[in-house]
CSV table of C-alpha atoms in Angstrom, one decimal:
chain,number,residue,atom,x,y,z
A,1,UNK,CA,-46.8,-24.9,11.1
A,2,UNK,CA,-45.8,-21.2,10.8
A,3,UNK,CA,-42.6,-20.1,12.7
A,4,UNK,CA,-42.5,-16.9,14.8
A,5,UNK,CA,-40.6,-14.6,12.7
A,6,UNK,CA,-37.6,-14.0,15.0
A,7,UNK,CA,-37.0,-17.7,14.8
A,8,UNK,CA,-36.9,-18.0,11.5
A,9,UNK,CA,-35.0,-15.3,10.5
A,10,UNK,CA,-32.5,-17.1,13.2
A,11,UNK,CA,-33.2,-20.7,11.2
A,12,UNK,CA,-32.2,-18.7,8.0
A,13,UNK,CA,-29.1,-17.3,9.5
A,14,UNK,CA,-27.6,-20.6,11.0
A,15,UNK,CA,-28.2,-22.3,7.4
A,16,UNK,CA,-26.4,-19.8,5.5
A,17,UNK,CA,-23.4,-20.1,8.3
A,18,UNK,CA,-23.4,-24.0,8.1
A,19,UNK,CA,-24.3,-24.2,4.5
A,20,UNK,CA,-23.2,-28.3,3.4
A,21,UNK,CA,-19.8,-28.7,1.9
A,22,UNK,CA,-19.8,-29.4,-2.5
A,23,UNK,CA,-17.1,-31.4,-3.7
A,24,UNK,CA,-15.8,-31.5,-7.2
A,25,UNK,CA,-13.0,-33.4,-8.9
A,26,UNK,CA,-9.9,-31.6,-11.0
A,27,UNK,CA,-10.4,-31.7,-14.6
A,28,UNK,CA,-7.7,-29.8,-16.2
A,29,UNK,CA,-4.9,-27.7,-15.0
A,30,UNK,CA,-4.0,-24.8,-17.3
A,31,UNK,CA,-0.8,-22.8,-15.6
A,32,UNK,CA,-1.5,-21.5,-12.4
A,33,UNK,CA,-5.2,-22.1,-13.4
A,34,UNK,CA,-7.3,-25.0,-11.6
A,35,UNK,CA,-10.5,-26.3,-13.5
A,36,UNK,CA,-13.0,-28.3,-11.7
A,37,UNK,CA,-15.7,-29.9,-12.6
A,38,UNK,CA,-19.0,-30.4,-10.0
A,39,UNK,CA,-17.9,-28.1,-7.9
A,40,UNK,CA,-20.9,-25.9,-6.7
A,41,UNK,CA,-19.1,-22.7,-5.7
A,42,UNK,CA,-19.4,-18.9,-6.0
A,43,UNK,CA,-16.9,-16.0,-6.7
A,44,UNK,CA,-14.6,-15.8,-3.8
A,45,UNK,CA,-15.9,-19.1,-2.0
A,46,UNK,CA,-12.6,-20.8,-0.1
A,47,UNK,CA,-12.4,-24.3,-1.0
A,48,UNK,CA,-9.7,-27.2,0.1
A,49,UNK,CA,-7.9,-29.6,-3.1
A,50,UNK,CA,-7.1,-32.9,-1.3
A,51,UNK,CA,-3.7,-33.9,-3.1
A,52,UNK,CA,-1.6,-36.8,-3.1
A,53,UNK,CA,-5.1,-39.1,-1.5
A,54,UNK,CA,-6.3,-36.6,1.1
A,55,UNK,CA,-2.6,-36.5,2.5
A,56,UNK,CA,-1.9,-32.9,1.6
A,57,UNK,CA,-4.8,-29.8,2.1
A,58,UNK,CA,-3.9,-27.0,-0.2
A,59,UNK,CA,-6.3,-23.8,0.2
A,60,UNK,CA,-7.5,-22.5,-2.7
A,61,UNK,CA,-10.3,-19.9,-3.8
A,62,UNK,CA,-12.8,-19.4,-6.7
A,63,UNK,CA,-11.7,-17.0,-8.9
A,64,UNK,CA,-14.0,-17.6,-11.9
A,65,UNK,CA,-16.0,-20.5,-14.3
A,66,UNK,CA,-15.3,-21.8,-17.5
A,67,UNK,CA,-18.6,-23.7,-18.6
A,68,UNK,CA,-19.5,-26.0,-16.4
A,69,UNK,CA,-16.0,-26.1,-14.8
A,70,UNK,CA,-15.4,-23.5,-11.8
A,71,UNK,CA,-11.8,-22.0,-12.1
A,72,UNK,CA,-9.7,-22.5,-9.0
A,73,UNK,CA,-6.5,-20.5,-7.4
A,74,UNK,CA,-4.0,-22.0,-5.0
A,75,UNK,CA,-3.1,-20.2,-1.9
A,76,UNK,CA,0.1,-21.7,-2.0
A,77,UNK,CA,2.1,-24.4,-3.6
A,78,UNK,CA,0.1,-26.3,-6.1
A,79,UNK,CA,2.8,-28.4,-7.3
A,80,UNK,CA,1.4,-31.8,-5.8
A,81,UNK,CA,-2.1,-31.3,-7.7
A,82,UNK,CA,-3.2,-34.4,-9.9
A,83,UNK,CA,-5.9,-34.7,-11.9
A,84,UNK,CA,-8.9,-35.8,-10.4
A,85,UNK,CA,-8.0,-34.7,-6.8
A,86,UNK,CA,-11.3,-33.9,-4.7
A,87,UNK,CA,-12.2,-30.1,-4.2
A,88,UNK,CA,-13.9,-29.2,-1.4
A,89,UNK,CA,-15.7,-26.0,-0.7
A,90,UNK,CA,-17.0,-24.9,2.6
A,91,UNK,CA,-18.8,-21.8,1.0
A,92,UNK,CA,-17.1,-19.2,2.9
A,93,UNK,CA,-14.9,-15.9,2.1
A,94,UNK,CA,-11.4,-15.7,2.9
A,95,UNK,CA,-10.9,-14.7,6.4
A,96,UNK,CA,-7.9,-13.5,8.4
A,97,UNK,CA,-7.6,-12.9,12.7
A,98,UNK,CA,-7.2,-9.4,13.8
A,99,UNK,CA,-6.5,-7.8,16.7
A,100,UNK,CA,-3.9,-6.3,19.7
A,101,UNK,CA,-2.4,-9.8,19.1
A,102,UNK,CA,-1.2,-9.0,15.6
A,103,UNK,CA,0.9,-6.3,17.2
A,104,UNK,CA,4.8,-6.7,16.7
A,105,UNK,CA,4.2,-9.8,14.9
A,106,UNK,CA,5.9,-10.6,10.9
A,107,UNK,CA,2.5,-12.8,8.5
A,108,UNK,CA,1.7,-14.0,5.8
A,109,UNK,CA,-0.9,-13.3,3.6
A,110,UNK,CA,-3.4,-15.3,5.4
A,111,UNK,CA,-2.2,-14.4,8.9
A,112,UNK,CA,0.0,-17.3,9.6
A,113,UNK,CA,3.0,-16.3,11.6
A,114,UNK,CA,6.4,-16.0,9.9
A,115,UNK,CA,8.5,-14.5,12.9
A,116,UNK,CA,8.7,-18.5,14.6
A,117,UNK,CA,6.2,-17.2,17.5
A,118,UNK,CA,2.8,-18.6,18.4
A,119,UNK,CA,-0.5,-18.9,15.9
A,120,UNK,CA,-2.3,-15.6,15.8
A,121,UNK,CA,-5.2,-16.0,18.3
A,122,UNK,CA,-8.1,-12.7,17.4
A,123,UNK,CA,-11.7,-12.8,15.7
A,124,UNK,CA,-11.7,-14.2,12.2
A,125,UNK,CA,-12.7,-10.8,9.6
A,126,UNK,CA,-13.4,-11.7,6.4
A,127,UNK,CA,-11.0,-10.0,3.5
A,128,UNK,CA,-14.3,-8.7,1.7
A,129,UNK,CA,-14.5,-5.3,3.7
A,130,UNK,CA,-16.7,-2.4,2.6
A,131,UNK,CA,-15.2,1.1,1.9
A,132,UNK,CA,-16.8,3.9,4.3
A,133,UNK,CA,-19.9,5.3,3.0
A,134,UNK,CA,-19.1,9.3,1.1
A,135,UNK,CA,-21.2,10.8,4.3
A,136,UNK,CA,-19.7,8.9,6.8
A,137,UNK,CA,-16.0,10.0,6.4
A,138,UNK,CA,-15.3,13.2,9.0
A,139,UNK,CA,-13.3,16.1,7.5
A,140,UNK,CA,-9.9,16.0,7.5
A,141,UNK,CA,-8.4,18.9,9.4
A,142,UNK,CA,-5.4,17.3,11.9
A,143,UNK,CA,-1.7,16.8,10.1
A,144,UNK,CA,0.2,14.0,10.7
A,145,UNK,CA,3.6,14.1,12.0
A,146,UNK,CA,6.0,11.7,9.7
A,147,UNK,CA,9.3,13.1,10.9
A,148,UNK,CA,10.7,13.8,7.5
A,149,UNK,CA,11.1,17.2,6.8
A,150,UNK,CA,10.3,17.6,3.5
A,151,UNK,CA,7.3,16.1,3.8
A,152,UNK,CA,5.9,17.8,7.0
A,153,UNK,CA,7.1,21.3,5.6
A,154,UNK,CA,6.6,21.1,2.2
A,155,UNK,CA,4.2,17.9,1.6
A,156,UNK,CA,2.1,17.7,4.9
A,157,UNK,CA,-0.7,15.1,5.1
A,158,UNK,CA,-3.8,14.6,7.1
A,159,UNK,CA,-5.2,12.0,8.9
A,160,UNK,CA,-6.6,9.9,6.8
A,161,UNK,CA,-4.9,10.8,3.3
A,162,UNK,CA,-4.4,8.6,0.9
A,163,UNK,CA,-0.6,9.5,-0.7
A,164,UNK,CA,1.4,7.1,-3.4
A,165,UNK,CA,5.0,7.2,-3.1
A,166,UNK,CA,6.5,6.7,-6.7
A,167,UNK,CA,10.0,5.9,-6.7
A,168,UNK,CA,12.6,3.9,-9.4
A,169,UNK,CA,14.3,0.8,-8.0
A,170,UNK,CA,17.1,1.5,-5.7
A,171,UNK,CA,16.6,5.3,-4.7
A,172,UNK,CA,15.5,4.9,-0.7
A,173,UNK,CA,11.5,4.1,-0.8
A,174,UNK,CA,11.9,1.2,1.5
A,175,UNK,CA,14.1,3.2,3.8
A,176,UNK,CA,11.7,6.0,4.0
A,177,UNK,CA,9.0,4.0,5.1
A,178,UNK,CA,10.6,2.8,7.9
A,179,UNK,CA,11.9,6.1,8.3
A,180,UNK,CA,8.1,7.4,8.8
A,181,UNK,CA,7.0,4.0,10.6
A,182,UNK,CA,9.1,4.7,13.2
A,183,UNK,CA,7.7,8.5,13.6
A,184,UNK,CA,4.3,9.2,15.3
A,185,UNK,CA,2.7,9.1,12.1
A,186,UNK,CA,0.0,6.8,13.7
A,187,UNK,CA,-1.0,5.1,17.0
A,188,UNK,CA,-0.1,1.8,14.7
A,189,UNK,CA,1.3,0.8,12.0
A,190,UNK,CA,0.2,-2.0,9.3
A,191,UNK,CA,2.6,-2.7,6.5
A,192,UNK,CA,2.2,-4.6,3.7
A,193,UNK,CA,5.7,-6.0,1.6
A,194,UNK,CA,4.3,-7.3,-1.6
A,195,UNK,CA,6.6,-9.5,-3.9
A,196,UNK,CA,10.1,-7.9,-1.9
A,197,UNK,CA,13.0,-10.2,-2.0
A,198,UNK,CA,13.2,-12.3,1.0
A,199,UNK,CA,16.5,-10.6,2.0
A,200,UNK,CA,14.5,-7.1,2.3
A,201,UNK,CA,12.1,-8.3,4.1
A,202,UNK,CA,14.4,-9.1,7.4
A,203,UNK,CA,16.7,-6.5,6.4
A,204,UNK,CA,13.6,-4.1,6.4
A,205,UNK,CA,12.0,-5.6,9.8
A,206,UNK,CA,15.4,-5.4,11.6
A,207,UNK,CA,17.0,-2.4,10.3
A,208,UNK,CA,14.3,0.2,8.5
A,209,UNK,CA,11.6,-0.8,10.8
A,210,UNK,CA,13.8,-1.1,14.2
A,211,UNK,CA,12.5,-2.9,17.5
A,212,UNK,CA,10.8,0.6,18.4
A,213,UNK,CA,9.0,0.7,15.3
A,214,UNK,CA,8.0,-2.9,15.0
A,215,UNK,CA,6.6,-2.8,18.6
A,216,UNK,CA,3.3,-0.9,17.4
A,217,UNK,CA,3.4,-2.4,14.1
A,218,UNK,CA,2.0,-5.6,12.0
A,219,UNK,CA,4.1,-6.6,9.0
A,220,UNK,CA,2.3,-8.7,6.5
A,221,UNK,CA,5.3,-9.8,4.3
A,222,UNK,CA,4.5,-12.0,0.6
A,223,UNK,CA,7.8,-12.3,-1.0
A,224,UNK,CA,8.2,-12.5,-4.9
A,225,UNK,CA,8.8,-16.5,-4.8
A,226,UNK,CA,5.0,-17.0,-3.3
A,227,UNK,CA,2.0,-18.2,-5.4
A,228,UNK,CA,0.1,-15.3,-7.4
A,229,UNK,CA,-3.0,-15.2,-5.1
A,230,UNK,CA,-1.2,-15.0,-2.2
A,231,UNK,CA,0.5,-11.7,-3.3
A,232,UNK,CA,-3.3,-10.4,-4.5
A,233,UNK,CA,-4.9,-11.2,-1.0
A,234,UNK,CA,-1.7,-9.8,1.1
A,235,UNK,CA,-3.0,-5.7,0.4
A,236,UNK,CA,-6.4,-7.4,1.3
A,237,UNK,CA,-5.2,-8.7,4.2
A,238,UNK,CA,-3.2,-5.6,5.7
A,239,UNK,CA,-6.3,-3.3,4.7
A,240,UNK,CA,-8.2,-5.6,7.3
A,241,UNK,CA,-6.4,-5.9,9.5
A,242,UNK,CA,-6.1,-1.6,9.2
A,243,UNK,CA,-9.4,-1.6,9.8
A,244,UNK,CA,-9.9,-3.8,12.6
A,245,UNK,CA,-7.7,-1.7,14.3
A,246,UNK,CA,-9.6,1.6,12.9
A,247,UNK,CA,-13.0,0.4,14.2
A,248,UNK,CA,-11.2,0.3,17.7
A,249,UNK,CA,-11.0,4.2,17.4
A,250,UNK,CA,-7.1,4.0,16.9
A,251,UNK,CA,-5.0,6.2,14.0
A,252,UNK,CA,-3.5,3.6,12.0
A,253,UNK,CA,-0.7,3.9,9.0
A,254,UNK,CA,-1.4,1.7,6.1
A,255,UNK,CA,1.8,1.5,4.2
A,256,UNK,CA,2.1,-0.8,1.6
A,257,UNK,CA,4.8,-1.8,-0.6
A,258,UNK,CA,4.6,-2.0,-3.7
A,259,UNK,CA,1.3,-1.4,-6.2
A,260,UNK,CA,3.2,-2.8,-8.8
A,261,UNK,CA,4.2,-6.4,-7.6
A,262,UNK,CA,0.5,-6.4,-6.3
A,263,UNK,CA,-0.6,-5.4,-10.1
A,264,UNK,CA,2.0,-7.9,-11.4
A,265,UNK,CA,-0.1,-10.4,-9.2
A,266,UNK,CA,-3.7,-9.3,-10.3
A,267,UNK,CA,-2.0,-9.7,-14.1
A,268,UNK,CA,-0.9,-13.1,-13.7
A,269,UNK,CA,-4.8,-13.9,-12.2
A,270,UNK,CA,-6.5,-12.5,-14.2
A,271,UNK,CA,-4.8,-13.9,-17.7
A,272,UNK,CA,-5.0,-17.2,-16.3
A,273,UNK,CA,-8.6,-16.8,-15.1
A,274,UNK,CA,-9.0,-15.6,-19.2
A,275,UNK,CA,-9.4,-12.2,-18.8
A,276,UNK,CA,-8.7,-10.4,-22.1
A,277,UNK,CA,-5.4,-7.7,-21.4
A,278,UNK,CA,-5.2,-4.5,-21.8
A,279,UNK,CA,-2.4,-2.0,-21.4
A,280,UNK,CA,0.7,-3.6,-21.0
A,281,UNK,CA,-1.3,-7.0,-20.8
A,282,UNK,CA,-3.1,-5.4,-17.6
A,283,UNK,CA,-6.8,-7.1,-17.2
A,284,UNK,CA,-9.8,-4.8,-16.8
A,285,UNK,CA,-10.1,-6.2,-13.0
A,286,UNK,CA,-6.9,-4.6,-11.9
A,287,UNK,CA,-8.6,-0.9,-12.5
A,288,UNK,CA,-11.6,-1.7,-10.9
A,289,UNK,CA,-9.8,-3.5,-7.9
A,290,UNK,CA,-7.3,-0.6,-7.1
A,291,UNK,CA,-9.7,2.3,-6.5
A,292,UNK,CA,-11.6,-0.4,-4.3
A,293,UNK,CA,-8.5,-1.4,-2.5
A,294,UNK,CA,-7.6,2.6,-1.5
A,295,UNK,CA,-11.5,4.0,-1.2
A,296,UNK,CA,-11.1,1.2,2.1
A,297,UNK,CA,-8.6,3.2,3.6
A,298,UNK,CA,-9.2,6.8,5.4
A,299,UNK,CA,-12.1,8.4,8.2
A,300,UNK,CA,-15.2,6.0,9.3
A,301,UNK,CA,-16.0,8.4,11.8
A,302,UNK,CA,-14.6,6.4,14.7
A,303,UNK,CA,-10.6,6.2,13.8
A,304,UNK,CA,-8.6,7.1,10.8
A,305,UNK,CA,-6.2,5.3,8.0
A,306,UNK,CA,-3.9,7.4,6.4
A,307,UNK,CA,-2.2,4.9,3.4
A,308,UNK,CA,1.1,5.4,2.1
A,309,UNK,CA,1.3,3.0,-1.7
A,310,UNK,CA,4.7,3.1,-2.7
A,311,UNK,CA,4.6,2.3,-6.5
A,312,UNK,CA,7.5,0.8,-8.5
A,313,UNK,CA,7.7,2.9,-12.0
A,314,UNK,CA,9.3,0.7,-14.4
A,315,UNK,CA,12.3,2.7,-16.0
A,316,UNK,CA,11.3,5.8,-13.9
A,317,UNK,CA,8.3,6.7,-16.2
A,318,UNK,CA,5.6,7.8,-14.2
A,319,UNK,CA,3.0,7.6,-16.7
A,320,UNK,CA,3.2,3.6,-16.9
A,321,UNK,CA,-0.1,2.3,-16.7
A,322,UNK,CA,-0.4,1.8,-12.8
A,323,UNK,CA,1.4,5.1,-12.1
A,324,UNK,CA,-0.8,6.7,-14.0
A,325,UNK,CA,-4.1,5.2,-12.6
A,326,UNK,CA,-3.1,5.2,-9.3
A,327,UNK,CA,-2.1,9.3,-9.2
A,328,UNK,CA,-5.8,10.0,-10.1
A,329,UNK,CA,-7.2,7.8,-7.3
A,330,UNK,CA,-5.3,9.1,-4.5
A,331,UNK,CA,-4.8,12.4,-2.8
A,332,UNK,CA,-1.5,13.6,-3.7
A,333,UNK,CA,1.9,11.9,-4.6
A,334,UNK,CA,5.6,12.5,-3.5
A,335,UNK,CA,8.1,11.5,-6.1
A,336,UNK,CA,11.5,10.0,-5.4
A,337,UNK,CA,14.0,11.8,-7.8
A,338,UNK,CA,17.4,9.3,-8.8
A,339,UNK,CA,18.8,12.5,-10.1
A,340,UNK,CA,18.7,13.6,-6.2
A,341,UNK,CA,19.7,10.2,-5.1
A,342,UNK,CA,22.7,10.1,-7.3
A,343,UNK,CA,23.8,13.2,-5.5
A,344,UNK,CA,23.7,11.4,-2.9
A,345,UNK,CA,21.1,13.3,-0.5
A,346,UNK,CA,18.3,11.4,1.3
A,347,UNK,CA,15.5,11.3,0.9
A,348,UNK,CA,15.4,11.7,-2.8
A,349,UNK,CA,12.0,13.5,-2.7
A,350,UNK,CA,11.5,15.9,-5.2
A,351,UNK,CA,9.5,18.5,-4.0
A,352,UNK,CA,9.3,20.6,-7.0
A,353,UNK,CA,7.5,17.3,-8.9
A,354,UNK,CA,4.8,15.9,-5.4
A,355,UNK,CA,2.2,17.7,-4.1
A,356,UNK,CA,-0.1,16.3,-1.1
A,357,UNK,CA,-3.9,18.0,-2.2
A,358,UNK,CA,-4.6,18.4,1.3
A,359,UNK,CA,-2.3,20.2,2.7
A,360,UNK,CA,-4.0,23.7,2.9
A,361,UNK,CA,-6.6,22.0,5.2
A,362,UNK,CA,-4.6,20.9,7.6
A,363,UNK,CA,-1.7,23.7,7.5
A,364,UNK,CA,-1.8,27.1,9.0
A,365,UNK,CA,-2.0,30.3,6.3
A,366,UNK,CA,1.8,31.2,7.6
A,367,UNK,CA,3.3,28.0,6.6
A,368,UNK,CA,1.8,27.8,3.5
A,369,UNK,CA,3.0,31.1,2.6
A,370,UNK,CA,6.5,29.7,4.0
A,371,UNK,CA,6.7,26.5,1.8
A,372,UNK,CA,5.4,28.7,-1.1
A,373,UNK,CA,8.4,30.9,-0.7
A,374,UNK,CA,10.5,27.8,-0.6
A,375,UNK,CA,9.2,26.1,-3.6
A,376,UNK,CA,10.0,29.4,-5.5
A,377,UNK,CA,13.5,29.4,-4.2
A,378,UNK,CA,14.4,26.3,-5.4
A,379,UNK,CA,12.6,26.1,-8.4
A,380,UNK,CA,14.3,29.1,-9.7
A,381,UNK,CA,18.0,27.6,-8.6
A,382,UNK,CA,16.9,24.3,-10.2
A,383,UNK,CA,16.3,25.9,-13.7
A,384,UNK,CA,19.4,28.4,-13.3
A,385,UNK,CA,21.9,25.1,-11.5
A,386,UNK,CA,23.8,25.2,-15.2
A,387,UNK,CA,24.3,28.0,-15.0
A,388,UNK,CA,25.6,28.8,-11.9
A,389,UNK,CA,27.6,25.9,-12.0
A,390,UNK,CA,29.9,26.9,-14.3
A,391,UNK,CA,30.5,29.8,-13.2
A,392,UNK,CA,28.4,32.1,-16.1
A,393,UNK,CA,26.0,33.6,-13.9
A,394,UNK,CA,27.1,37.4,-12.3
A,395,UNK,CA,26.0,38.3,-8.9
A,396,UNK,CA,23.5,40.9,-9.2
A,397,UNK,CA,21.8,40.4,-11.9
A,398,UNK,CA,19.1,38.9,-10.6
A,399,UNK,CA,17.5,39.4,-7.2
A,400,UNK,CA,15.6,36.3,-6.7
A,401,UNK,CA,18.5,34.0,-7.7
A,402,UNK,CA,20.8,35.8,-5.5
A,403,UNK,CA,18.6,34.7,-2.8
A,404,UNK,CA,18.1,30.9,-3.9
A,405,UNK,CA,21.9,31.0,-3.8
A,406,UNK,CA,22.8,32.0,-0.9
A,407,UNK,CA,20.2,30.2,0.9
A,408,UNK,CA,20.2,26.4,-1.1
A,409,UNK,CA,22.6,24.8,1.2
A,410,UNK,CA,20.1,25.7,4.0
A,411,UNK,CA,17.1,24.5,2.1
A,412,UNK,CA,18.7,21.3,0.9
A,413,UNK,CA,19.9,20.6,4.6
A,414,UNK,CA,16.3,20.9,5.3
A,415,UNK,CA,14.9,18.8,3.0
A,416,UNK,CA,17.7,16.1,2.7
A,417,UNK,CA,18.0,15.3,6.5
A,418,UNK,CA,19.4,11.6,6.0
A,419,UNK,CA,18.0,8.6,8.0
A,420,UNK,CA,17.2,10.9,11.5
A,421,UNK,CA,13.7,11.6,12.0
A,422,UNK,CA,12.8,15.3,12.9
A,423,UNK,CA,10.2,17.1,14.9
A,424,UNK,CA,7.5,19.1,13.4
A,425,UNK,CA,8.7,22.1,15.5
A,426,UNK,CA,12.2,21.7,14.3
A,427,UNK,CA,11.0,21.6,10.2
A,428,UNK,CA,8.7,24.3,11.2
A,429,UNK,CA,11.9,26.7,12.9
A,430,UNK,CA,13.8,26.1,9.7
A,431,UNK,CA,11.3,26.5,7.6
A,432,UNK,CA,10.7,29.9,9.2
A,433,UNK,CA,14.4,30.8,9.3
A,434,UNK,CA,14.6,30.1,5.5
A,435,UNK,CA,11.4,31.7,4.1
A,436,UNK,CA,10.9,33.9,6.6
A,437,UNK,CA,7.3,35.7,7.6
């Protein structure tokens, strides 16, 4: 008997949603590696391991085969896993709830609530999103408003940008970003703390973030102490729920902090999944999965997601291997100096060293000439500040330094405004004041 063909196209569907459950046994554990034998699965199928007799459920995911054995992740604790446990896999991707519920809320990586409140109820997404076809992405033309001064005068961004912050350890990165979360920067914020210390985490939610900011914002904390995968999926989580959100029409700010824990996390992975490394012991997958993880981000035509990566340089080099690949992937960095920082002034930004690419397209002609001016003002004190300093330099003898002089402790109170936000207007009357035109 042949089937109409709407029916069976609705048979096919319902048996590739209910496909049977495989079960496999462990064979060998190898680190944070799981090897398991007749387990029928795919890359990225979500599977159970059934420790201590079926008493204990511990999620887990495919992340790879090894002969006949299929090579098996935790998401979570895997200290209770025995040889010869049951594995079951329920053929499925990783999915998280999204959704206005999410709102003012503290996860985990898989959307499980760490603030003590209620289970997430919203539509299950699965973490395997598509980026935004080339065509599909709309122009971006409107700034956004971050409330730091050196960025909106000197360093403005578009809806939709993509722009890394790279910062040493301990020079203000976390406290910019709540800084900027609190701003109208977007309609909402998603943030994603990857491998923080636990301490940061509350100190950021309560402190950087505030109750204003955290009202319109989802924080998807993993702390350093969780299990590799966990910190791998977080990103993928937050850039879900982002666009969730984005598909609703809305402006959202993807902020995620840092690249580098998530890197460390894709490192430890992809070693133990027998990946060969590479720089710095870095698999291959880690530069294939970071241009993926920001070409999600921006313009789908129906909302925006403008991302903010903060990125940890080890020893303040920025041409470490994540740095490095990172810069070339997104559309514009703004450095965090610790020379500045030991000064100091806040925010550390150091103008002279970011640049945000699209600036002239969302920036009038006038204030581009104005933060042009600027940039040459305090590029020329920067390479004379020696000089001046002790006292060698004689008025007069050259015009433009003259100038830079007598107007660096305006241009440093514009760019190093502390912890206050500021207006656009405001940076814009400064700006004007300063550079004139």
């Amino acid at each position: 008997m042949t089937l109409p063909a709407g029916l069976a196209r609705a048979l096919s569907a319902a048996k590739t949603l209910n496909r049977p459950t495989a079960e496999g046994r462990v064979r060998a554990i190898r680190g944070i590696a799981i090897h398991v034998t007749g387990l029928g699965a795919a890359i990225g199928d979500t599977c159970s391991i059934a420790a201590e007799g079926g008493k204990l459920l511990i999620p887990a995911e495919v992340v790879g085969f090894d002969r006949d054995d299929a090579v098996v992740m935790a998401l979570g604790d895997q200290h209770r896993v025995a040889p010869w446990d049951r594995v079951q896999n329920d053929h499925r991707p990783l999915a998280v709830p999204v959704g206005a519920g999410l709102l003012g809320r503290v996860v985990d990586a898989l959307g499980r609530p760490l603030d003590g409140g209620p289970p997430i109820e919203g539509a299950l997404r699965p973490l395997t999103g598509d980026a935004p076809s080339p065509l599909q992405r709309a122009p971006i033309h409107q700034p956004v408003e971050t409330g730091v001064a050196a960025i909106d005068g000197m360093l403005t961004l578009g809806k939709g940008q993509r722009i890394g912050i790279f910062a040493g350890s301990g020079v203000g990165k976390s406290t910019l970003m709540g800084q900027i979360a609190r701003s109208r920067a977007g309609q909402v914020n998603v943030i994603a703390l990857i491998g923080e210390r636990g301490r940061e985490v509350g100190e950021f939610v309560a402190e950087a973030l505030g109750k204003e900011g955290l009202q319109k914002s989802v924080v998807i904390a993993c702390t350093s102490d969780t299990a590799p995968m966990l910190r791998l999926k977080a990103p993928l989580t937050a850039v879900t729920i982002a666009e969730a959100f984005r598909a609703q029409g809305a402006d959202v700010l993807f902020m995620m902090d840092s690249v580098t824990r998530y890197a460390m996390a894709v490192r430890e992975v992809g070693l133990a999944a027998g990946e060969p490394p590479t720089l710095r012991g870095y698999p291959p997958s880690l530069f294939a999965s970071l241009p993926r993880l920001v070409e999600r981000l921006g313009s789908d035509g129906t909302g925006t997601i403008t991302g903010l990566f903060t990125v940890l340089v080890d020893g303040d080099d920025m041409n470490e291997p994540v740095a490095d690949a990172l810069r070339g992937y997104l559309d514009g960095h703004v450095v965090l100096s610790r020379r500045i920082a030991e000064r100091g002034k806040f925010p550390a930004i150091d103008v002279l060293a970011s640049i945000s690419r699209l600036m002239p397209k969302v920036t009038t002609p006038e204030h581009q000439k104005r933060a042009r001016r600027l940039r040459e003002l305090l590029a020329h004190h920067e390479e004379n500040r020696d000089l001046v300093a002790v006292g060698a330099y004689r008025k007069g003898a050259d015009p433009l330094l003259d100038q830079a002089i007598a107007k660096i402790g305006a241009i440093e109170g514009l760019l190093f405004q502390g912890p206050e936000t500021r207006s656009a207007a405001d940076t814009q009357k400064a700006l004007q004041q300063i550079a004139g035109g």
